[in-house]
Amino acid sequence: MKILVPCKRVSDPDNANKVKVSADGTSVNTEGLEWKPNPFDDWAVETALRLNENAATNEKLGEIAVATFGPAEAVQQLRQFLAMGADRGVLVEATDEQLDSWIIARGLEAVAKAEESELIVMGKQSADGESSAVGPMVAELLGWPCSTGVMSIDVESDGKLLIRREADGGVITQRITLPAVLTVTDRVVTPTAIKNGVTPADHKYPESDSGRYASLKGIMQAKKKPIDQKGLDALGIDTAMTSSYGEFATPPARTGNTDFVESVEELVQKLHTDAKVL
Amino acid sequence: MTDVLVVAELSNGEARKSTLAAIAFAKVVADGGAFDILVIGEGAAGAASGLAGWGARKLLRAEIEGGYLAENYAATVAEVAKGGGYQVVTAGATYYGKDLFPRVAAKLSAGIASDIIAVEVDGDTRKYRRSMYAGNLLGTITLNTDIHVVTVRQSEFEAGDAPGGESPAEDVEIAVDETAERIEFVSLDAVESERPDLAEAQVVIAGGRGLKSAENFENILEPLVDTLGAALGASRAACDAGYVASDLQIGQTGKVVAPNLYIAVGISGAIQHLAGMKSSKTIVAINKDKEAPIAQVADYFLVADLFEAVPALTAEIKKLG
Ligand SMILES: Cc1cc2nc3c(=O)[nH]c(=O)nc-3n(C[C@H](O)[C@H](O)[C@H](O)COP(=O)(O)OP(=O)(O)OC[C@H]3O[C@@H](n4cnc5c(N)ncnc54)[C@H](O)[C@@H]3O)c2cc1C
Ligand SMILES: Nc1ncnc2c1ncn2[C@@H]1O[C@H](COP(=O)(O)O)[C@@H](O)[C@H]1O
C-alpha cells in the first residue's frame, strides 16, 4: 500500500511548560527547547510501518512517504522518520507564519495526489497547536472518508479497514474503504492494535509509549533516502491563510501554594471548612 | 450582530450537554444577533423538542438514520450554514465536534478555531482564545473568512438555566455526500455508567498507575467516587494498562475537565495530564511521592500510601454525612 504520513516538528512536548511568549506578546518563544517530532505523528509512522510489513519475516509490503511543512531545519525530524523505516520524504518549505490548518490541508491534498497515496495516516492532533483539524480537512478536500482518534485497525480480506475509534461515551467501530484518511491516538501502538492480515494474527509488538526506535542501520540508510524539498509555491495552491494568531499569553498561575497535609482527618477537615468542597 | 448556527450533538435521541456549551457561546458571540440550532441525527425531532426552551430563533431538524458518521452529516451542516446566512457555525469540542467540524470547514472553505475557551467580540471582529502547548500558552486566533467554524471547550462555557419559551421547529433538506458510501458505521460500544459524565461532574476522582490494577480501581477508588457522587477519570497510564475504559482518560489526548473538586490518586502529574485538569477549582493529590509534579497544581497534597489513605478518606467523608 502507498501510505502518506504528514508529520510536524514541535518544540519539546514534555517541556511545554517552558515555552514563553515574546516580549511584545505576538509570538511564541521556544528558545532553549529542542525540536522533536510531534508524538502523535510518531505513532502515525509506527502505524504505517505496521500496516506495511510482515513483522514475522521483516518483509516490506508497500511504500511510506513522510511529508512535512516547515522550515528547512525540519529535515531533521523527517530523517528521524526515515530512520524508523519510512521510504521517502517530502519537505515543503514554509515558515510557521505562512501556515494554518487550511493551507496544510490544501498542500497535503496536492502531495497525496502527486504521490498517488492510497492511505493517509496522521496524528489526531499536533502537540503544540492542538487543533485536530488537518485530518478531516484534507479528507474532505480529497473526497475521502476519514476516521479520527483511531485506536485499532484490522485489514480485512477485501482490503477494507475495520477501525475502532474514540467517541464520546464509548468506542465507535467503523468500516472504511480506501483511499482514506486516518488520524491516530496513542492506543494504536499497543501490542495488538494493528492486524494487517499478513503479519501473523497472534503477533505482539513490544509494549511502548512511542513508535519503534531507529536502529543504527536505519539511521545510516536514512541518510541515503530521497527527500523531495520544495517551496510552498511549487504546489500550485492558493496560499491565502484563513486564520492567524495575533496574541499569546501565559495562563494565570494557580494561586496559593500546595498545602501538604499530614493525615486523612486533616485533609477532610480542610476540604470541609476551608475549601468548602465537601 | 452575528447570526450563529449551533449544531447539536445527539446521543440516544437527546442532545448531549456539549450542545448547551455551544449555545452559551452562541449567545455571547451573537452580540444581539440570533442563533438557530441544527438538530441533526437519529431522533432529531425528539431531541429538538428537548431544546425548544433554550432561546433559539428556530430549530432546524435533520433526521438522519443510522449511527453518526461525519461523512453523512457534513454536507447538510454546510448547506444549512451557507443557506441561512450565518457568520458563525459552532458545536462542542467533543470527539464529535472535532471529527465533524474540520470537514464542515473544508466544505465551506472557512477558517476554523478549535476547542476555544473564550471569545472577545469587538464590533465586527471576533477573537477566539485557545489553549495550546498542553495548556501552557493561550493563543488568540482570528479568522478571516465570511463564515467562522468554531468548536468550544465544554468546561469553559456555562449555559445556566433555560430561559423557557418555545422555539419554532422546521425540517431541513438532507444533503447527500457520496463519500459516505465508503464508510460504514458498525457499532457504538457505549460505556454504561450510573455515574455522572466526566465533562459535567462537580467532583472528579481520577486514578493513575499507582492503583496497579482494575480490581484496585474497583475496590479502593470506586467506593470513594460513589460516596461523593463523583465522576471517575484516569491517567493515560491507567487507561493503557486496561485498568479502566479508555474514554475516561483525562489530559491532552483525552478529556478536559474543570470540576469544583479534582482528586488525583496515584497520578504523577505529567504535563499532558495537567493539560486536562489544571483549571479545576480545588485540586487534591494523594501520592506517596512528595516530589511528584502534580504538586505544581495541587492545593492539598496528602503524602501517603493510597491503599491506606483512600479507604480511610472514604470512611471519614461518610462521617460528615
Ligand atoms: C503526546 C502525549 C500525550 C499524552 N496524553 C496524556 C493524557 O491525555 N493523559 C494522561 O494522563 N497522560 C498522557 N500522556 C502520558 C503522560 O506523559 C504520563 O505518562 C502519564 O500521565 C502517567 O500516568 P500516571 O501518572 O498514572 O503514571 P506514573 O507517572 O507512573 O505515576 C504513578 C504515580 O503513582 C504514585 N504511586 C504509586 N504507588 C502509590 C501508592 N501505593 N500510593 C500513593 N501513590 C502511589 C507514584 O508516586 C507516581 O507519582 C501523554 C503522553 C504523550 C507523549
Ligand atoms: N506543518 C505540518 N506539516 C505536516 N503535517 C502537519 C503539519 N501540521 C499538522 N500536520 C498534520 O496534521 C495532524 C493534526 O494536526 P493539527 O490539526 O494541527 O492538530 C498532525 O498530527 C500532522 O499529521
XYZ file of C-alpha atoms and ligand atoms in Angstrom:
675
model
C 0.000 0.000 0.000
C 1.208 3.546 -0.697
C 0.875 5.405 2.565
C 1.476 9.098 3.196
C 2.253 10.244 6.723
C 2.134 14.013 7.316
C 4.439 14.945 10.182
C 5.097 18.080 12.108
C 8.009 19.124 14.268
C 7.065 20.563 17.645
C 9.092 22.174 20.411
C 9.781 19.550 23.049
C 6.286 18.471 24.164
C 7.483 17.138 27.522
C 8.815 20.555 28.393
C 5.968 22.593 27.014
C 5.767 24.401 30.336
C 8.991 26.138 29.306
C 7.594 27.849 26.217
C 7.469 31.603 26.569
C 5.709 34.474 24.954
C 7.784 37.076 23.132
C 8.114 40.468 24.809
C 5.521 42.084 22.539
C 3.113 39.184 23.059
C 2.728 38.373 19.380
C 4.786 35.220 19.044
C 5.855 32.086 20.859
C 9.413 31.880 22.022
C 10.669 28.315 22.127
C 14.282 29.195 22.789
C 16.176 26.544 24.681
C 13.699 23.849 23.732
C 14.583 21.019 21.399
C 12.560 20.360 18.283
C 11.034 16.912 18.280
C 8.644 15.002 16.075
C 5.027 15.508 17.136
C 4.434 12.379 19.273
C 1.088 11.784 17.574
C 2.898 11.646 14.230
C 5.456 9.253 15.674
C 2.510 6.965 16.421
C 1.218 7.529 12.898
C 4.535 6.470 11.355
C 4.557 3.373 13.553
C 1.020 2.616 12.384
C 2.043 2.943 8.736
C 5.056 0.692 9.296
C 2.914 -1.970 10.947
C 0.361 -1.832 8.156
C 3.070 -2.198 5.533
C 5.158 -5.058 6.875
C 5.147 -8.703 7.698
C 6.518 -8.423 11.207
C 7.358 -12.130 11.273
C 9.607 -12.033 8.202
C 10.545 -8.330 8.156
C 9.287 -8.169 4.605
C 8.056 -4.791 3.407
C 4.655 -4.657 1.758
C 4.482 -1.159 0.408
C 5.883 2.310 0.429
C 5.690 5.027 3.041
C 6.287 8.688 2.292
C 6.521 11.228 5.103
C 5.728 14.869 4.419
C 6.299 17.960 6.471
C 5.506 21.636 6.026
C 8.005 23.802 7.820
C 11.409 25.448 7.725
C 14.408 23.741 6.120
C 15.635 22.531 9.520
C 12.568 20.301 9.800
C 14.518 17.935 7.580
C 15.983 16.552 10.811
C 12.639 15.251 12.014
C 11.945 13.828 8.552
C 15.253 11.935 8.753
C 14.173 10.529 12.105
C 11.084 9.057 10.485
C 13.104 7.754 7.557
C 15.419 6.093 10.063
C 12.409 4.350 11.629
C 11.700 2.822 8.235
C 9.740 5.269 6.069
C 10.996 5.291 2.469
C 10.863 8.848 1.219
C 10.452 12.361 2.475
C 8.715 15.446 1.168
C 9.707 18.775 2.716
C 7.547 21.710 1.762
C 9.435 24.755 2.906
C 7.425 27.440 4.653
C 7.666 29.479 7.822
C 5.189 28.802 10.593
C 3.693 32.253 9.963
C 2.738 31.179 6.428
C 0.869 28.094 7.552
C -2.506 27.308 9.032
C -4.637 24.147 9.076
C -6.260 25.106 5.803
C -3.031 25.646 3.867
C -1.510 22.458 5.252
C -4.640 20.542 4.264
C -4.568 22.056 0.762
C -0.875 21.311 0.481
C -1.339 17.738 1.637
C -4.108 17.286 -0.883
C -1.622 18.209 -3.612
C 1.101 15.989 -2.155
C -1.253 12.987 -1.801
C -2.312 13.342 -5.421
C 1.254 13.626 -6.662
C 2.290 10.649 -4.549
C -0.753 8.627 -5.613
C -1.273 7.807 -1.951
C -3.929 5.248 -1.093
C -3.985 5.988 2.606
C -3.009 8.969 4.718
C -2.157 8.166 8.328
C -1.558 11.090 10.621
C -1.657 12.194 14.237
C -5.009 13.141 15.674
C -3.521 16.458 16.764
C -0.325 18.400 16.927
C 1.041 18.582 20.466
C 1.683 22.334 20.195
C -1.294 23.799 18.316
C -3.760 21.049 19.272
C -6.259 21.927 16.558
C -7.186 18.396 15.469
C -8.200 19.978 12.197
C -5.915 18.947 9.366
C -7.015 15.290 9.130
C -10.734 15.609 8.370
C -9.992 18.728 6.307
C -7.629 17.008 3.911
C -10.045 14.069 3.710
C -12.834 16.426 2.698
C -10.655 18.125 0.090
C -9.777 14.756 -1.420
C -13.334 13.449 -1.144
C -12.113 10.599 1.043
C -13.669 9.170 4.193
C -11.843 9.721 7.463
C -11.655 8.063 10.853
C -10.337 10.228 13.675
C -8.864 9.144 17.005
C -8.130 5.664 15.670
C -7.351 3.123 18.401
C -7.102 -0.091 16.366
C -7.097 -1.275 12.753
C -7.917 -4.645 11.201
C -7.248 -5.007 7.495
C -9.998 -7.244 6.136
C -9.583 -9.726 3.305
C -11.224 -7.362 0.787
C -8.838 -4.557 1.750
C -11.320 -2.561 3.820
C -10.222 -1.399 7.238
C -12.196 -2.206 10.347
C -11.469 0.665 12.710
C -12.143 1.247 16.378
C -12.083 4.904 17.229
C -12.634 7.183 20.192
C -16.112 8.523 20.750
C -17.879 10.421 23.470
C -19.051 7.823 25.947
C -17.510 4.783 24.292
C -15.860 3.428 21.194
C -17.183 3.576 17.627
C -16.451 0.763 15.199
C -16.382 1.814 11.544
C -15.505 0.092 8.284
C -13.672 2.316 5.852
C -12.874 1.831 2.158
C -9.604 3.141 0.723
C -8.471 5.679 -0.243
C -8.979 7.166 3.203
C -7.514 9.275 5.977
C -6.886 8.006 9.499
C -5.864 10.147 12.461
C -4.409 8.076 15.266
C -4.233 8.263 19.027
C -1.691 6.554 21.287
C -3.771 3.378 21.677
C -2.802 2.405 18.149
C 0.737 1.495 19.237
C -0.365 -1.037 21.840
C 0.919 -4.575 21.133
C -2.024 -5.981 19.163
C -3.833 -2.862 17.929
C -2.941 -3.367 14.283
C -3.710 -6.517 12.341
C -2.740 -6.135 8.714
C -3.786 -9.587 7.550
C -0.193 -10.576 6.674
C 1.695 -10.391 9.944
C 0.561 -13.471 11.921
C -2.579 -12.565 13.857
C -1.047 -13.583 17.179
C 1.989 -11.344 16.733
C 2.577 -8.967 19.623
C 4.524 -5.769 19.202
C 6.521 -4.689 22.259
C 4.828 -2.579 24.902
C 5.930 1.015 24.302
C 4.797 4.610 24.646
C 6.227 5.537 21.274
C 6.946 4.272 17.820
C 9.920 1.968 17.218
C 13.442 3.188 17.762
C 15.643 3.631 14.746
C 18.417 1.069 14.513
C 21.945 2.157 13.675
C 21.452 0.590 10.277
C 18.206 2.527 9.882
C 19.983 5.771 10.695
C 22.692 5.044 8.129
C 20.140 4.137 5.475
C 18.063 7.230 6.206
C 20.936 9.412 5.054
C 20.583 7.992 1.553
C 16.819 8.047 1.318
C 15.433 10.691 -1.035
C 13.865 13.887 0.258
C 11.934 15.982 -2.199
C 12.448 19.542 -0.984
C 10.406 22.354 -2.479
C 8.785 25.660 -1.731
C 5.136 26.118 -0.830
C 4.608 27.908 -4.149
C 5.707 24.797 -6.054
C 2.471 23.061 -5.001
C 0.343 25.390 -7.069
C -2.181 26.000 -4.326
C -3.846 29.142 -3.062
C -1.695 30.194 -0.105
C -4.043 32.751 1.444
C -4.491 31.981 5.108
C -7.905 31.631 6.720
C -6.686 32.231 10.252
C -3.890 33.850 12.166
C -2.694 34.219 15.717
C -2.380 37.751 16.992
C -1.585 37.453 20.671
C -0.227 34.936 23.091
C -0.300 34.883 26.859
C 0.607 32.586 29.684
C -2.383 31.296 31.594
C -2.813 32.629 35.104
C -0.790 30.591 37.562
C -2.716 28.682 40.171
C -2.967 30.801 43.270
C -1.597 29.740 46.603
C 0.902 27.123 47.495
C 0.446 23.460 47.954
C -0.694 22.599 51.447
C 0.995 19.336 52.388
C -1.376 17.699 54.828
C -0.345 15.065 57.315
C -3.420 12.932 57.687
C -6.716 11.964 56.146
C -8.535 13.699 59.022
C -6.706 16.948 58.361
C -7.445 16.705 54.642
C -11.156 16.171 55.193
C -11.326 18.949 57.731
C -9.627 21.407 55.360
C -11.710 20.397 52.373
C -14.800 20.808 54.518
C -14.113 24.052 56.349
C -11.519 25.903 54.247
C -12.148 24.900 50.664
C -15.822 24.114 51.330
C -15.895 21.421 48.685
C -17.136 18.600 50.911
C -24.627 41.461 15.384
C -23.910 37.952 14.306
C -26.178 35.094 13.346
C -24.988 31.798 14.728
C -25.758 28.205 13.844
C -25.378 25.781 16.735
C -25.053 22.148 15.696
C -26.472 19.882 18.382
C -24.739 16.675 19.391
C -27.179 13.810 19.918
C -26.914 10.668 21.942
C -29.809 8.238 22.270
C -32.197 10.754 20.757
C -31.286 13.537 23.176
C -28.955 16.491 22.943
C -25.761 15.991 24.910
C -24.681 18.666 27.381
C -21.939 19.783 24.991
C -24.769 21.342 22.972
C -25.533 23.665 25.877
C -21.923 24.879 25.961
C -22.230 25.716 22.262
C -25.479 27.569 22.998
C -23.773 29.528 25.786
C -21.024 30.529 23.353
C -23.595 31.395 20.661
C -25.338 33.820 22.990
C -22.093 35.661 23.664
C -20.850 35.765 20.108
C -24.260 36.676 18.641
C -23.947 40.091 20.299
C -27.548 40.972 19.638
C -27.964 38.632 16.653
C -29.909 35.384 16.715
C -28.941 31.755 16.954
C -30.599 28.717 15.447
C -29.982 25.123 16.410
C -29.498 22.425 13.801
C -30.583 19.166 15.378
C -29.077 16.504 13.204
C -29.034 12.727 13.539
C -31.273 9.870 14.542
C -34.181 11.039 16.679
C -33.766 14.683 15.668
C -37.412 15.543 16.203
C -37.449 14.346 19.805
C -34.133 15.957 20.581
C -35.354 19.219 19.044
C -38.310 19.377 21.390
C -35.888 18.966 24.282
C -34.062 22.076 23.075
C -37.141 24.214 22.467
C -36.749 26.263 25.649
C -33.194 27.476 25.120
C -33.971 30.693 23.294
C -33.130 29.753 19.723
C -34.803 31.725 16.945
C -35.651 28.393 15.371
C -34.847 24.724 15.494
C -33.813 23.039 12.279
C -34.374 19.319 12.187
C -32.389 16.942 10.002
C -33.334 13.342 10.634
C -30.500 11.051 9.560
C -30.827 7.432 10.495
C -28.049 5.064 11.460
C -25.057 5.808 13.645
C -23.090 9.013 13.424
C -20.672 9.478 10.544
C -19.138 12.855 9.717
C -19.415 11.935 6.035
C -23.178 11.665 6.491
C -23.661 14.932 8.340
C -21.115 17.421 6.996
C -22.847 18.233 3.712
C -26.131 19.044 5.427
C -24.420 21.180 8.071
C -22.510 23.071 5.369
C -25.614 23.620 3.223
C -27.636 24.914 6.168
C -24.738 27.145 7.237
C -24.430 28.655 3.768
C -28.134 28.894 3.045
C -29.014 30.533 6.357
C -26.505 33.353 6.087
C -24.780 32.547 9.368
C -21.454 34.092 10.269
C -20.546 31.537 12.914
C -21.150 27.776 12.998
C -20.458 26.090 16.290
C -20.563 22.861 18.295
C -18.898 21.456 21.390
C -15.243 20.467 21.058
C -16.015 16.866 21.899
C -14.852 13.910 19.806
C -17.969 14.647 17.768
C -17.154 18.306 17.153
C -13.514 17.551 16.444
C -14.470 14.863 13.942
C -17.237 16.717 12.151
C -16.261 20.379 12.121
C -12.973 20.377 10.199
C -14.875 18.607 7.428
C -17.583 21.264 7.574
C -14.916 23.988 7.489
C -13.350 22.442 4.404
C -16.721 22.281 2.667
C -17.219 25.965 3.406
C -13.575 26.932 2.706
C -13.836 28.541 6.118
C -11.326 29.189 8.837
C -11.604 27.091 11.968
C -10.983 27.891 15.619
C -10.884 24.587 17.506
C -11.590 23.966 21.149
C -11.811 27.602 22.179
C -12.012 28.644 25.823
C -13.200 32.244 25.380
C -14.336 34.769 22.807
C -13.991 38.514 22.653
C -16.370 40.425 20.417
C -15.449 43.918 19.368
C -17.745 45.257 16.686
C -17.142 43.092 13.642
C -14.057 41.375 14.939
C -14.214 38.217 16.934
C -11.136 36.975 18.703
C -11.098 33.412 19.910
C -8.878 32.282 22.740
C -7.447 28.766 22.692
C -5.305 26.718 24.990
C -2.118 25.424 23.339
C 1.109 23.622 24.257
C -0.647 21.298 26.704
C -2.308 24.207 28.446
C 0.876 26.230 28.898
C 0.007 29.014 26.489
C -3.123 30.820 25.464
C -3.292 31.961 21.866
C -5.729 34.401 20.324
C -6.829 33.430 16.838
C -8.805 35.451 14.322
C -10.464 34.034 11.234
C -10.701 35.970 8.011
C -13.372 34.077 6.111
C -17.040 35.072 5.865
C -18.119 32.104 7.952
C -16.282 31.119 11.126
C -16.256 27.474 12.178
C -15.762 27.194 15.924
C -15.756 24.360 18.456
C -15.952 25.231 22.137
C -14.486 23.608 25.216
C -17.382 22.424 27.307
C -15.784 23.149 30.673
C -15.401 26.837 29.800
C -18.923 27.726 28.666
C -21.772 27.525 31.166
C -25.282 27.548 29.820
C -27.068 28.364 33.071
C -30.806 27.727 33.047
C -33.014 27.517 30.003
C -34.817 30.831 29.529
C -38.000 28.975 28.551
C -40.307 29.766 25.670
C -40.837 27.589 22.642
C -38.638 27.932 19.567
C -40.451 27.010 16.358
C -39.127 23.957 14.542
C -38.846 23.126 10.863
C -37.313 20.322 8.836
C -34.351 20.952 6.559
C -33.342 19.118 3.450
C -30.689 16.446 3.824
C -27.712 16.884 1.506
C -26.197 13.639 0.300
C -22.444 13.122 0.075
C -21.022 10.278 -1.994
C -18.050 9.934 0.331
C -20.418 8.429 2.893
C -20.747 5.350 0.710
C -17.179 4.465 1.550
C -17.523 4.437 5.299
C -19.892 2.343 7.334
C -20.976 2.735 10.926
C -20.720 -0.696 12.522
C -21.444 -0.063 16.183
C -21.061 2.147 19.208
C -19.857 0.330 22.280
C -21.251 2.676 24.851
C -19.742 2.574 28.299
C -22.758 2.247 30.541
C -22.334 4.022 33.810
C -24.597 5.275 36.542
C -22.021 7.898 37.399
C -22.101 11.470 36.157
C -20.403 12.271 32.876
C -16.791 13.375 33.267
C -17.297 16.636 31.457
C -20.282 17.576 33.594
C -19.386 16.412 37.082
C -18.798 18.761 40.023
C -16.375 16.286 41.522
C -13.908 14.166 39.554
C -11.745 11.471 41.088
C -9.020 10.176 38.862
C -6.745 7.207 39.350
C -3.335 6.523 37.873
C -0.784 3.813 37.508
C -0.365 3.885 41.281
C -3.644 1.948 41.582
C -1.885 -1.022 39.963
C -4.941 -2.975 38.761
C -8.541 -2.870 37.589
C -9.545 -4.617 40.835
C -7.982 -1.851 42.881
C -9.843 0.772 40.867
C -12.998 -1.066 41.741
C -12.293 -1.887 45.368
C -10.207 1.060 46.513
C -11.172 4.033 44.345
C -14.768 3.481 43.307
C -16.225 3.478 46.857
C -14.785 6.988 47.252
C -16.128 8.003 43.861
C -19.622 6.826 44.739
C -19.571 8.259 48.242
C -19.032 11.681 46.678
C -21.337 11.112 43.708
C -18.290 11.897 41.598
C -17.243 11.019 38.075
C -14.380 8.597 37.603
C -11.394 9.565 35.491
C -7.920 8.210 34.862
C -4.444 8.938 33.592
C -3.294 7.585 30.286
C -1.077 5.049 32.014
C -4.099 3.627 33.832
C -6.147 3.510 30.620
C -3.314 1.949 28.631
C -2.840 -0.721 31.262
C -6.520 -1.573 30.859
C -7.495 -0.685 34.444
C -10.398 1.389 33.123
C -12.056 2.159 29.785
C -10.123 4.491 27.523
C -12.856 7.124 27.370
C -12.092 8.004 30.993
C -8.686 9.415 30.080
C -8.099 12.966 31.217
C -5.474 15.138 29.597
C -4.127 16.428 26.338
C -5.160 13.305 24.447
C -8.290 12.701 26.470
C -10.948 14.836 28.091
C -10.555 18.264 29.600
C -12.371 18.762 32.883
C -12.700 21.678 35.294
C -14.785 20.488 38.243
C -15.124 22.097 41.630
C -13.040 19.342 43.191
C -10.461 17.107 41.480
C -8.763 14.347 43.401
C -5.764 12.743 41.692
C -4.904 9.394 43.229
C -1.632 7.714 42.311
C -1.104 10.081 39.386
C 2.314 11.690 38.950
C 1.026 14.740 37.088
C 2.779 14.620 33.733
C 2.393 17.785 31.677
C -0.064 16.046 29.354
C -2.251 15.040 32.282
C -2.193 18.514 33.803
C -3.437 19.880 30.463
C -6.750 18.166 31.121
C -7.421 19.155 34.725
C -5.465 22.151 35.876
C -8.413 24.529 35.566
C -10.223 22.582 38.286
C -11.173 24.745 41.233
C -9.719 22.731 44.083
C -7.117 20.075 43.345
C -6.155 17.344 45.785
C -3.300 14.909 45.234
C -2.849 11.646 47.049
C 0.590 10.321 46.283
C 3.375 8.670 48.215
C 5.958 10.761 46.401
C 6.069 14.291 47.726
C 8.125 15.357 44.710
C 5.554 14.225 42.134
C 4.926 17.045 39.628
C 1.219 17.038 40.487
C 2.348 19.259 43.394
C 2.702 22.108 40.884
C -1.052 22.383 40.663
C -2.309 20.719 43.849
C -3.942 22.841 46.545
C -3.803 19.965 49.014
C -1.325 17.132 48.887
C -1.665 14.112 51.112
C 1.640 12.273 51.111
C 0.506 8.736 51.801
C 0.130 5.232 50.511
C -3.115 5.354 48.599
C -4.072 1.836 49.616
C -4.440 3.029 53.198
C -5.392 6.639 52.602
C -8.247 6.185 50.157
C -10.375 3.770 52.236
C -9.729 5.965 55.278
C -10.783 9.025 53.295
C -13.986 7.321 52.198
C -14.799 6.436 55.799
C -14.003 9.947 57.053
C -16.182 11.583 54.395
C -19.072 9.270 55.257
C -18.836 10.592 58.820
C -19.626 14.083 57.514
C -22.947 12.636 56.425
C 1.655 13.194 23.241
C 1.309 12.624 24.581
C 0.011 12.771 25.041
C -0.339 12.286 26.298
N -1.616 12.466 26.740
C -1.932 12.097 28.009
C -3.249 12.327 28.538
O -4.150 12.797 27.834
N -3.498 11.991 29.813
C -2.539 11.431 30.630
O -2.845 11.161 31.809
N -1.321 11.175 30.157
C -0.992 11.487 28.867
N 0.258 11.196 28.392
C 1.154 10.357 29.218
C 1.879 11.114 30.329
O 3.064 11.648 29.784
C 2.236 10.163 31.500
O 2.979 9.078 31.009
C 1.015 9.617 32.230
O 0.117 10.652 32.562
C 1.459 8.914 33.510
O 0.363 8.343 34.189
P 0.388 8.126 35.768
O 0.575 9.418 36.441
O -0.814 7.331 36.120
O 1.629 7.145 35.965
P 3.036 7.403 36.608
O 3.715 8.562 36.017
O 3.720 6.110 36.604
O 2.704 7.829 38.107
C 2.220 6.983 39.087
C 2.202 7.751 40.402
O 1.604 6.963 41.401
C 2.321 7.130 42.611
N 2.112 5.930 43.424
C 2.498 4.660 43.123
N 2.107 3.814 44.066
C 1.462 4.553 45.010
C 0.847 4.237 46.247
N 0.794 2.986 46.723
N 0.294 5.240 46.949
C 0.351 6.522 46.500
N 0.915 6.861 45.342
C 1.478 5.893 44.600
C 3.745 7.352 42.200
O 4.454 8.066 43.202
C 3.579 8.152 40.902
O 3.612 9.536 41.155
C 0.627 11.641 27.105
C 1.920 11.472 26.633
C 2.274 11.953 25.385
C 3.674 11.779 24.890
N 3.258 21.600 9.433
C 2.779 20.374 9.224
N 3.369 19.533 8.335
C 2.898 18.300 8.109
N 1.839 17.787 8.746
C 1.194 18.562 9.640
C 1.617 19.884 9.929
N 0.774 20.392 10.850
C -0.122 19.428 11.148
N 0.125 18.321 10.404
C -0.577 17.035 10.465
O -1.878 17.229 10.971
C -2.076 16.487 12.166
C -3.060 17.204 13.029
O -2.549 18.448 13.384
P -3.468 19.659 13.896
O -4.667 19.695 13.046
O -2.573 20.840 13.754
O -3.774 19.354 15.344
C -0.685 16.283 12.722
O -0.618 15.162 13.566
C 0.119 16.107 11.437
O -0.009 14.788 10.944
